[in-house]
Short mmCIF file of C-alpha atoms in Angstrom, two decimals:
data_model
loop_
_atom_site.label_atom_id
_atom_site.label_comp_id
_atom_site.label_asym_id
_atom_site.label_seq_id
_atom_site.Cartn_x
_atom_site.Cartn_y
_atom_site.Cartn_z
CA MET N 24 60.07 -111.78 -8.67
CA SER N 25 63.82 -110.70 -7.26
CA ASP N 26 64.63 -109.17 -10.44
CA GLU N 27 61.11 -106.86 -10.22
CA ASN N 28 62.36 -105.79 -6.63
CA GLU N 29 65.87 -105.16 -7.68
CA ALA N 30 66.47 -101.35 -8.13
CA ALA N 31 66.34 -100.04 -11.65
CA THR N 32 69.62 -100.01 -13.50
CA PRO N 33 71.03 -98.53 -16.81
CA GLU N 34 71.19 -102.28 -18.14
CA ASN N 35 67.19 -102.70 -17.67
CA PRO N 36 65.40 -99.35 -18.07
CA LEU N 37 62.41 -101.08 -18.72
CA ARG N 38 61.72 -102.72 -15.31
CA ARG N 39 58.27 -102.13 -14.09
CA GLU N 40 58.23 -100.53 -10.74
CA LEU N 41 55.38 -102.10 -8.40
CA PRO N 42 53.42 -99.33 -6.11
CA GLU N 43 54.29 -100.13 -2.61
CA GLU N 44 51.29 -101.72 -0.95
CA VAL N 45 49.00 -99.20 0.77
CA PRO N 46 47.73 -100.70 4.15
CA PRO N 47 44.18 -100.49 4.20
CA ALA N 48 42.40 -97.34 5.87
CA ALA N 49 41.29 -97.45 9.64
CA GLU N 50 37.84 -97.66 10.57
CA GLU N 51 36.64 -94.28 12.20
CA PRO N 52 35.85 -95.82 16.12
CA ALA N 53 32.30 -95.48 16.56
CA PRO N 54 31.19 -92.77 18.76
CA PRO N 55 31.50 -94.24 22.81
CA ALA N 56 27.90 -94.98 24.44
CA ASP N 57 26.77 -93.30 27.10
CA GLU N 58 28.27 -95.06 30.03
CA GLU N 59 25.21 -94.52 32.16
CA SER N 60 22.07 -95.56 29.83
CA GLY N 61 24.05 -97.14 27.26
CA VAL N 62 22.68 -95.52 24.12
CA ALA N 63 24.93 -93.57 21.47
CA PRO N 64 24.94 -90.13 21.55
CA LEU N 65 23.02 -88.53 18.73
CA SER N 66 24.24 -87.24 15.31
CA GLY N 67 24.23 -83.35 14.50
CA ARG N 68 21.37 -84.04 12.17
CA GLN N 69 19.41 -85.92 14.50
CA ARG N 70 19.92 -83.38 16.88
CA LEU N 71 18.52 -80.72 14.24
CA VAL N 72 15.44 -82.70 14.10
CA LYS N 73 14.94 -83.39 17.43
CA GLY N 74 15.26 -79.79 18.13
CA LEU N 75 12.77 -78.57 15.54
CA TRP N 76 9.90 -81.21 16.22
CA PRO N 77 7.85 -81.35 17.76
CA PRO N 78 7.65 -77.63 18.00
CA ARG N 79 7.80 -75.85 21.61
CA VAL N 80 5.58 -72.76 21.60
CA SER N 81 5.53 -70.29 24.56
CA ARG N 82 1.92 -68.90 25.54
CA ALA N 83 3.37 -65.59 24.60
CA GLN N 84 3.98 -66.80 20.75
CA LEU N 85 0.08 -68.54 20.64
CA ILE N 86 -1.45 -65.32 21.27
CA VAL N 87 0.58 -63.53 18.99
CA ALA N 88 -0.54 -66.04 16.50
CA VAL N 89 -4.37 -66.09 17.37
CA LEU N 90 -4.38 -62.24 17.00
CA LEU N 91 -2.50 -62.23 13.83
CA PHE N 92 -5.01 -65.21 12.47
CA GLY N 93 -7.84 -62.41 13.83
CA LEU N 94 -6.64 -59.68 12.02
CA GLY N 95 -6.13 -61.66 8.53
CA PHE N 96 -9.57 -62.83 9.05
CA GLY N 97 -11.02 -59.28 9.55
CA LEU N 98 -9.13 -58.01 6.56
CA ALA N 99 -10.17 -60.86 4.10
CA VAL N 100 -13.80 -60.01 5.26
CA GLN N 101 -13.40 -56.52 4.54
CA VAL N 102 -11.76 -57.33 1.14
CA ALA N 103 -14.59 -59.29 0.42
CA SER N 104 -17.43 -57.29 1.52
CA ASN N 105 -16.17 -54.28 -0.52
CA SER N 106 -15.60 -56.48 -3.69
CA ASP N 107 -19.36 -57.64 -3.43
CA GLY N 108 -20.31 -54.03 -2.72
CA ASP N 109 -17.94 -53.02 -6.15
CA SER N 110 -19.50 -55.81 -8.24
CA ALA N 111 -22.82 -55.08 -7.59
CA LEU N 112 -22.09 -51.36 -9.04
CA ARG N 113 -20.29 -52.50 -11.87
CA GLY N 114 -23.33 -55.12 -12.78
CA ALA N 115 -25.72 -51.94 -12.85
CA ARG N 116 -27.36 -50.58 -15.42
CA GLN N 117 -26.70 -47.31 -16.39
CA GLU N 118 -30.18 -45.98 -15.13
CA ASP N 119 -29.72 -47.38 -12.12
CA LEU N 120 -26.48 -45.62 -11.61
CA VAL N 121 -28.05 -42.23 -12.40
CA ARG N 122 -30.62 -42.88 -9.83
CA ILE N 123 -28.17 -43.66 -7.15
CA LEU N 124 -26.08 -40.43 -8.20
CA ASP N 125 -29.31 -38.68 -7.98
CA GLU N 126 -30.25 -39.85 -4.43
CA LEU N 127 -26.73 -39.03 -3.16
CA ASP N 128 -27.03 -35.04 -4.76
CA SER N 129 -30.59 -35.54 -2.99
CA ARG N 130 -29.23 -36.25 0.29
CA THR N 131 -26.66 -33.56 0.03
CA GLN N 132 -28.90 -30.96 -0.88
CA ARG N 133 -31.14 -31.65 2.26
CA LEU N 134 -28.19 -31.31 4.19
CA GLU N 135 -27.40 -28.04 2.50
CA ASP N 136 -30.62 -27.09 3.37
CA GLU N 137 -30.79 -27.85 7.13
CA LYS N 138 -27.47 -26.04 7.17
CA GLN N 139 -29.13 -22.95 5.61
CA GLY N 140 -32.05 -23.23 7.83
CA LEU N 141 -29.99 -22.92 10.95
CA GLU N 142 -28.02 -19.87 9.74
CA ASP N 143 -31.34 -18.26 9.06
CA GLN N 144 -32.61 -18.77 12.40
CA ARG N 145 -29.48 -17.61 13.90
CA THR N 146 -29.68 -14.37 11.86
CA GLU N 147 -33.32 -13.83 12.60
CA LEU N 148 -32.48 -14.00 16.13
CA GLU N 149 -29.74 -11.33 16.02
CA ASN N 150 -31.57 -9.17 13.40
CA SER N 151 -34.92 -9.10 15.51
CA SER N 152 -36.12 -6.11 17.32
CA ASP N 153 -37.77 -8.55 19.49
CA GLN N 154 -35.48 -11.13 20.33
CA ALA N 155 -37.54 -12.72 23.09
CA GLU N 156 -40.72 -13.18 20.97
CA GLU N 157 -38.69 -14.40 18.22
CA ALA N 158 -36.95 -16.90 20.59
CA ARG N 159 -40.40 -17.95 21.95
CA LYS N 160 -41.52 -18.84 18.16
CA GLN N 161 -38.60 -20.62 17.13
CA THR N 162 -39.00 -22.30 20.43
CA VAL N 163 -42.61 -23.51 19.70
CA GLU N 164 -41.43 -24.42 16.46
CA LYS N 165 -38.73 -26.66 17.62
CA GLU N 166 -41.05 -28.14 20.16
CA ARG N 167 -43.10 -28.98 17.13
CA GLN N 168 -40.62 -30.66 15.09
CA LEU N 169 -39.12 -32.44 18.07
CA GLY N 170 -42.68 -33.56 19.04
CA ILE N 171 -42.93 -35.41 15.65
CA LEU N 172 -39.10 -37.05 15.71
CA ALA N 173 -40.19 -38.48 19.22
CA GLY N 174 -43.76 -39.46 18.14
CA THR N 175 -45.69 -37.52 20.92
CA VAL N 176 -47.68 -35.63 18.23
CA ALA N 177 -49.39 -36.92 14.81
CA ALA N 178 -48.06 -35.98 11.56
CA GLN N 179 -49.24 -35.55 8.09
CA GLY N 180 -47.80 -34.79 4.81
CA PRO N 181 -46.15 -36.34 1.29
CA GLY N 182 -44.98 -39.39 1.42
CA ILE N 183 -45.24 -43.07 0.66
CA THR N 184 -46.86 -46.21 1.88
CA LEU N 185 -44.45 -49.63 1.90
CA THR N 186 -46.32 -53.08 1.92
CA ILE N 187 -44.77 -56.24 2.34
CA ASP N 188 -46.62 -59.37 1.87
CA ASP N 189 -44.80 -62.36 3.28
CA THR N 190 -46.73 -65.47 2.83
CA LYS N 191 -43.40 -67.47 2.86
CA GLY N 192 -42.32 -66.53 6.60
CA THR N 193 -38.98 -65.57 4.95
CA VAL N 194 -38.74 -61.71 5.94
CA LYS N 195 -36.84 -61.32 9.33
CA ALA N 196 -36.58 -58.43 11.74
CA ASP N 197 -33.20 -57.35 10.13
CA MET N 198 -34.60 -56.63 6.90
CA LEU N 199 -37.49 -54.70 8.02
CA LEU N 200 -34.59 -52.46 9.93
CA ASP N 201 -32.67 -52.04 6.68
CA ALA N 202 -36.13 -50.78 5.28
CA VAL N 203 -36.29 -48.24 8.40
CA GLN N 204 -32.58 -47.08 7.95
CA GLU N 205 -32.67 -46.66 4.37
CA LEU N 206 -36.09 -44.18 4.40
CA ARG N 207 -34.53 -42.18 7.40
CA ALA N 208 -31.45 -41.82 5.07
CA ALA N 209 -33.68 -40.53 2.27
CA GLY N 210 -35.13 -38.06 4.47
CA ALA N 211 -38.07 -39.66 6.11
CA GLU N 212 -39.56 -37.45 8.88
CA ALA N 213 -42.39 -39.73 10.31
CA ILE N 214 -42.49 -43.59 10.26
CA GLN N 215 -44.97 -45.94 11.50
CA VAL N 216 -45.06 -49.81 11.06
CA ASN N 217 -48.57 -51.49 11.64
CA GLY N 218 -49.86 -49.17 14.18
CA VAL N 219 -46.34 -48.50 16.01
CA ARG N 220 -44.55 -45.54 15.57
CA VAL N 221 -41.11 -45.60 14.91
CA VAL N 222 -38.45 -43.16 16.63
CA ALA N 223 -34.89 -42.86 17.61
CA GLY N 224 -34.69 -45.62 20.01
CA THR N 225 -37.09 -48.53 17.96
CA TYR N 226 -35.82 -51.48 17.91
CA LEU N 227 -37.11 -54.85 16.03
CA SER N 228 -36.85 -58.40 16.79
CA ASP N 229 -37.96 -61.77 15.50
CA SER N 230 -40.79 -63.37 17.39
CA GLY N 231 -42.17 -66.62 15.72
CA SER N 232 -44.09 -66.29 12.83
CA GLY N 233 -43.73 -62.07 13.05
CA VAL N 234 -41.45 -59.54 14.27
CA LYS N 235 -41.79 -57.25 17.39
CA VAL N 236 -41.02 -53.79 16.86
CA ASP N 237 -40.87 -51.86 20.56
CA GLY N 238 -41.83 -55.04 21.90
CA ASN N 239 -44.89 -55.10 20.29
CA LYS N 240 -45.96 -57.99 18.21
CA ILE N 241 -46.57 -57.18 14.22
CA THR N 242 -47.50 -59.51 11.33
CA GLN N 243 -47.59 -59.68 7.48
CA PRO N 244 -48.34 -57.84 5.63
CA TYR N 245 -45.97 -55.42 7.07
CA ARG N 246 -47.11 -51.71 6.37
CA PHE N 247 -45.14 -48.42 6.40
CA LYS N 248 -46.36 -45.41 6.40
CA VAL N 249 -43.53 -42.81 6.05
CA ILE N 250 -43.81 -38.98 5.53
CA GLY N 251 -41.28 -37.07 3.43
CA LYS N 252 -40.30 -36.35 -0.15
CA PRO N 253 -42.07 -39.26 -2.27
CA GLN N 254 -39.00 -38.51 -5.15
CA ASP N 255 -36.60 -39.20 -2.62
CA LEU N 256 -37.97 -42.27 -0.51
CA GLU N 257 -39.16 -44.51 -3.14
CA PRO N 258 -35.68 -44.49 -5.20
CA ALA N 259 -34.20 -45.10 -2.14
CA LEU N 260 -35.93 -48.53 -1.74
CA ASN N 261 -35.29 -49.53 -5.31
CA ILE N 262 -31.42 -49.11 -5.87
CA PRO N 263 -29.37 -51.98 -7.22
CA GLY N 264 -29.00 -54.75 -3.97
CA GLY N 265 -31.31 -52.38 -1.83
CA VAL N 266 -34.38 -53.22 0.38
CA VAL N 267 -36.99 -54.01 -2.55
CA GLN N 268 -34.60 -56.53 -4.48
CA THR N 269 -33.28 -58.16 -1.09
CA LEU N 270 -37.00 -58.94 0.14
CA GLU N 271 -37.99 -60.26 -3.67
CA LYS N 272 -35.11 -62.33 -3.13
CA GLU N 273 -36.97 -63.77 -0.20
CA GLN N 274 -40.19 -64.43 -2.30
CA ALA N 275 -41.86 -61.60 -0.71
CA THR N 276 -44.06 -58.83 -2.61
CA VAL N 277 -43.05 -55.44 -2.14
CA THR N 278 -45.31 -52.62 -3.40
CA VAL N 279 -44.38 -48.67 -2.77
CA ASP N 280 -47.41 -46.29 -3.37
CA ARG N 281 -46.81 -42.83 -3.47
CA SER N 282 -49.20 -40.15 -2.09
CA THR N 283 -49.48 -36.39 -1.48
CA LYS N 284 -51.27 -37.06 1.80
CA ILE N 285 -49.61 -39.56 4.73
CA VAL N 286 -51.28 -39.96 7.92
CA VAL N 287 -48.85 -40.64 10.74
CA ASP N 288 -51.17 -40.91 13.96
CA ALA N 289 -49.77 -43.52 16.00
CA LEU N 290 -48.48 -42.05 19.21
CA ARG N 291 -45.65 -42.44 21.80
CA ALA N 292 -45.93 -41.43 25.50
CA ALA N 293 -43.30 -38.98 26.42
CA GLU N 294 -40.53 -40.36 28.46
CA ARG N 295 -38.28 -38.69 31.28
CA PRO N 296 -34.59 -39.92 30.99
CA ASP N 297 -33.74 -41.25 34.15
CA TYR N 298 -30.11 -40.45 33.90
CA ALA N 299 -29.55 -37.41 31.11
CA ARG N 300 -30.03 -33.98 31.99
CA SER N 301 -29.84 -30.81 30.47
CA SER N 302 -25.90 -29.11 30.25
CA SER N 303 -27.09 -25.66 29.43
CA ARG N 304 -27.27 -23.43 32.53
#
């Protein structure tokens, strides 16, 4: 062993040198414990986890989250509703699509006719030699028209009779309201349901085994008498996904009969508004 520890010499070039002994690495001292609590401080990872969980949410953040959730839910419902409508049109037959287009054209033409009629009245007033007499005639005609709309006078004319037999008791007030709205959109000028005149302020509600119209209970079969252009009214009820299909899904029997003379004779008492007054001077 003494020979190996000697310095290298030219006489002994093959002497193997031993590496110096490396002292053992000193262990890292443990972090000192908290003198008061006796608990060792947390490491960086532990402090990160403790800061993230459990989450701390402020009141403002909670309100923003609820508003965002409501907005997202509303958008999802709207997209789903639009998708359902688009799917119904994509699945419709060619003749159904043609009928829908014809109905839209008819509604546009009715609006154009109404506009032209108002323009003609204005021209007559401007050009008439006796403007006072012409204004009186137009006032009487307008009163008659408003009386029909308000239900204070009887009316007759061409139209349809819509009959709904609901033996299962599945037809609700909202379905009948859809029928009223569809008929109005198709140009109905006067409507009565089972002897109750339908006017602008009419409301429908469920009542046990029947339906109430303006507080008057009616039972099936529900019979609508409608004055208007039959060629517009009947197709409006039969569009794909429309009133007739919805009622038939509820196992109700629906019939639509055209007629050249429909009598709407159910009347409403003229009501004076409590607060509204004419603004004309």
